[in-house]
Structure formats: structure tokens, C-alpha cells
JSON list of C-alpha atoms in Angstrom, two decimals:
[
{"chain": "P", "resi": 1, "resn": "UNK", "atom": "CA", "xyz": [-7.29, 17.15, 19.49]},
{"chain": "P", "resi": 2, "resn": "UNK", "atom": "CA", "xyz": [-3.57, 17.78, 19.56]},
{"chain": "P", "resi": 3, "resn": "UNK", "atom": "CA", "xyz": [-1.36, 17.83, 16.46]},
{"chain": "P", "resi": 4, "resn": "UNK", "atom": "CA", "xyz": [0.44, 14.68, 17.65]},
{"chain": "P", "resi": 5, "resn": "UNK", "atom": "CA", "xyz": [-2.78, 12.62, 17.50]},
{"chain": "P", "resi": 6, "resn": "UNK", "atom": "CA", "xyz": [-3.50, 13.60, 13.89]},
{"chain": "P", "resi": 7, "resn": "UNK", "atom": "CA", "xyz": [-0.39, 11.99, 12.40]},
{"chain": "P", "resi": 8, "resn": "UNK", "atom": "CA", "xyz": [-1.21, 8.99, 10.19]},
{"chain": "P", "resi": 9, "resn": "UNK", "atom": "CA", "xyz": [1.23, 6.66, 11.94]},
{"chain": "P", "resi": 10, "resn": "UNK", "atom": "CA", "xyz": [-0.33, 7.47, 15.33]},
{"chain": "P", "resi": 11, "resn": "UNK", "atom": "CA", "xyz": [-3.78, 6.68, 13.94]},
{"chain": "P", "resi": 12, "resn": "UNK", "atom": "CA", "xyz": [-2.52, 3.35, 12.57]},
{"chain": "P", "resi": 13, "resn": "UNK", "atom": "CA", "xyz": [-0.79, 2.46, 15.83]},
{"chain": "P", "resi": 14, "resn": "UNK", "atom": "CA", "xyz": [-4.13, 2.90, 17.60]},
{"chain": "P", "resi": 15, "resn": "UNK", "atom": "CA", "xyz": [-5.65, 0.28, 15.27]},
{"chain": "P", "resi": 16, "resn": "UNK", "atom": "CA", "xyz": [-3.33, -2.49, 16.45]},
{"chain": "P", "resi": 17, "resn": "UNK", "atom": "CA", "xyz": [-5.51, -5.49, 17.24]},
{"chain": "P", "resi": 18, "resn": "UNK", "atom": "CA", "xyz": [-8.22, -4.45, 14.76]},
{"chain": "P", "resi": 19, "resn": "UNK", "atom": "CA", "xyz": [-9.01, -5.75, 11.28]},
{"chain": "P", "resi": 20, "resn": "UNK", "atom": "CA", "xyz": [-7.49, -3.93, 8.32]},
{"chain": "P", "resi": 21, "resn": "UNK", "atom": "CA", "xyz": [-7.33, -4.24, 4.57]},
{"chain": "P", "resi": 22, "resn": "UNK", "atom": "CA", "xyz": [-4.00, -3.45, 2.92]},
{"chain": "P", "resi": 23, "resn": "UNK", "atom": "CA", "xyz": [-3.68, -2.79, -0.83]},
{"chain": "P", "resi": 24, "resn": "UNK", "atom": "CA", "xyz": [-0.23, -3.16, -2.37]},
{"chain": "P", "resi": 25, "resn": "UNK", "atom": "CA", "xyz": [1.17, -1.38, -5.41]},
{"chain": "P", "resi": 26, "resn": "UNK", "atom": "CA", "xyz": [0.86, -4.62, -7.41]},
{"chain": "P", "resi": 27, "resn": "UNK", "atom": "CA", "xyz": [-2.96, -4.64, -6.79]},
{"chain": "P", "resi": 28, "resn": "UNK", "atom": "CA", "xyz": [-2.83, -7.54, -4.33]},
{"chain": "P", "resi": 29, "resn": "UNK", "atom": "CA", "xyz": [-4.89, -7.05, -1.21]},
{"chain": "P", "resi": 30, "resn": "UNK", "atom": "CA", "xyz": [-4.43, -8.54, 2.24]},
{"chain": "P", "resi": 31, "resn": "UNK", "atom": "CA", "xyz": [-6.99, -8.61, 5.02]},
{"chain": "P", "resi": 32, "resn": "UNK", "atom": "CA", "xyz": [-6.35, -9.56, 8.61]},
{"chain": "P", "resi": 33, "resn": "UNK", "atom": "CA", "xyz": [-5.80, -8.35, 12.16]},
{"chain": "P", "resi": 34, "resn": "UNK", "atom": "CA", "xyz": [-2.97, -5.84, 12.54]},
{"chain": "P", "resi": 35, "resn": "UNK", "atom": "CA", "xyz": [-0.48, -7.20, 15.05]},
{"chain": "P", "resi": 36, "resn": "UNK", "atom": "CA", "xyz": [2.08, -4.39, 14.73]},
{"chain": "P", "resi": 37, "resn": "UNK", "atom": "CA", "xyz": [3.24, -1.50, 12.54]},
{"chain": "P", "resi": 38, "resn": "UNK", "atom": "CA", "xyz": [6.49, 0.48, 12.62]},
{"chain": "P", "resi": 39, "resn": "UNK", "atom": "CA", "xyz": [7.67, 3.92, 11.46]},
{"chain": "P", "resi": 40, "resn": "UNK", "atom": "CA", "xyz": [8.47, 2.53, 7.97]},
{"chain": "P", "resi": 41, "resn": "UNK", "atom": "CA", "xyz": [4.86, 1.26, 7.59]},
{"chain": "P", "resi": 42, "resn": "UNK", "atom": "CA", "xyz": [6.03, -2.36, 7.79]},
{"chain": "P", "resi": 43, "resn": "UNK", "atom": "CA", "xyz": [2.97, -4.28, 8.96]},
{"chain": "P", "resi": 44, "resn": "UNK", "atom": "CA", "xyz": [2.51, -7.64, 10.66]},
{"chain": "P", "resi": 45, "resn": "UNK", "atom": "CA", "xyz": [-0.90, -9.25, 10.12]},
{"chain": "P", "resi": 46, "resn": "UNK", "atom": "CA", "xyz": [-2.37, -12.34, 11.77]},
{"chain": "P", "resi": 47, "resn": "UNK", "atom": "CA", "xyz": [-5.13, -14.49, 10.27]},
{"chain": "P", "resi": 48, "resn": "UNK", "atom": "CA", "xyz": [-4.19, -12.89, 6.95]},
{"chain": "P", "resi": 49, "resn": "UNK", "atom": "CA", "xyz": [-5.95, -13.62, 3.67]},
{"chain": "P", "resi": 50, "resn": "UNK", "atom": "CA", "xyz": [-4.60, -12.70, 0.25]},
{"chain": "P", "resi": 51, "resn": "UNK", "atom": "CA", "xyz": [-6.97, -11.42, -2.44]},
{"chain": "P", "resi": 52, "resn": "UNK", "atom": "CA", "xyz": [-6.12, -11.11, -6.12]},
{"chain": "P", "resi": 53, "resn": "UNK", "atom": "CA", "xyz": [-8.69, -9.45, -8.38]},
{"chain": "P", "resi": 54, "resn": "UNK", "atom": "CA", "xyz": [-11.19, -9.55, -5.50]},
{"chain": "P", "resi": 55, "resn": "UNK", "atom": "CA", "xyz": [-10.94, -13.34, -5.06]},
{"chain": "P", "resi": 56, "resn": "UNK", "atom": "CA", "xyz": [-9.29, -15.06, -2.14]},
{"chain": "P", "resi": 57, "resn": "UNK", "atom": "CA", "xyz": [-6.13, -16.82, -3.26]},
{"chain": "P", "resi": 58, "resn": "UNK", "atom": "CA", "xyz": [-4.35, -17.81, 0.00]},
{"chain": "P", "resi": 59, "resn": "UNK", "atom": "CA", "xyz": [-4.59, -17.92, 3.79]},
{"chain": "P", "resi": 60, "resn": "UNK", "atom": "CA", "xyz": [-1.66, -17.14, 6.06]},
{"chain": "P", "resi": 61, "resn": "UNK", "atom": "CA", "xyz": [-1.28, -17.47, 9.83]},
{"chain": "P", "resi": 62, "resn": "UNK", "atom": "CA", "xyz": [1.11, -14.54, 10.16]},
{"chain": "P", "resi": 63, "resn": "UNK", "atom": "CA", "xyz": [2.25, -12.23, 7.38]},
{"chain": "P", "resi": 64, "resn": "UNK", "atom": "CA", "xyz": [4.82, -9.43, 7.21]},
{"chain": "P", "resi": 65, "resn": "UNK", "atom": "CA", "xyz": [4.26, -6.72, 4.60]},
{"chain": "P", "resi": 66, "resn": "UNK", "atom": "CA", "xyz": [7.10, -4.36, 3.77]},
{"chain": "P", "resi": 67, "resn": "UNK", "atom": "CA", "xyz": [6.04, -0.75, 4.00]},
{"chain": "P", "resi": 68, "resn": "UNK", "atom": "CA", "xyz": [7.41, 0.45, 0.66]},
{"chain": "P", "resi": 69, "resn": "UNK", "atom": "CA", "xyz": [4.97, -1.92, -1.12]},
{"chain": "P", "resi": 70, "resn": "UNK", "atom": "CA", "xyz": [1.87, -0.49, 0.60]},
{"chain": "P", "resi": 71, "resn": "UNK", "atom": "CA", "xyz": [-0.47, 1.66, -1.47]},
{"chain": "P", "resi": 72, "resn": "UNK", "atom": "CA", "xyz": [-3.04, 2.21, 1.31]},
{"chain": "P", "resi": 73, "resn": "UNK", "atom": "CA", "xyz": [-4.36, 0.75, 4.55]},
{"chain": "P", "resi": 74, "resn": "UNK", "atom": "CA", "xyz": [-8.08, 0.67, 5.17]},
{"chain": "P", "resi": 75, "resn": "UNK", "atom": "CA", "xyz": [-9.28, 0.28, 8.75]},
{"chain": "P", "resi": 76, "resn": "UNK", "atom": "CA", "xyz": [-12.26, -2.07, 8.85]},
{"chain": "P", "resi": 77, "resn": "UNK", "atom": "CA", "xyz": [-15.03, -0.66, 11.05]},
{"chain": "P", "resi": 78, "resn": "UNK", "atom": "CA", "xyz": [-16.12, -2.82, 13.98]},
{"chain": "P", "resi": 79, "resn": "UNK", "atom": "CA", "xyz": [-19.59, -4.23, 13.50]}
]
């Protein structure tokens, strides 16, 4: 595997169209399908759900998350 393929942004760009879970620095969590991501880690989710303290608190059709608020992105495995 080349060095270019191991960069985190390249890995995330390959997950476009898949389900992800995004934890923010304020402990909110969003789950949905990644529509796009840019070099600043700004993410667009579709069918997004907001979780606070592990409980669903809101549903969104499309959601934009600013990259500097992201703590981590977890790629949900396909079942």
C-alpha cells in the first residue's frame, strides 16, 4: 500500500456514501451517511441523527459539521 493511501483524509474520502458516527468536542454525537468531506474535515451528513448522552435528541435530513468541532469519526462497518 502506498504512502498516499494511508493518509487519514484519503481513508475518510473513501467512506463517502457509508454510515459514520461523529463525536464532537462538546460530547454530542451524530450518526448518518457521509455525503462529503473536505480537507478541513468539514463533513456533510444525510439522514443524520443527533445523540446527547447516548439518547437520540433530533433527526436531520442534511447536516453540516464544521471540522474544528470534530473529536473523532468512526466508520460504521457494513453488516
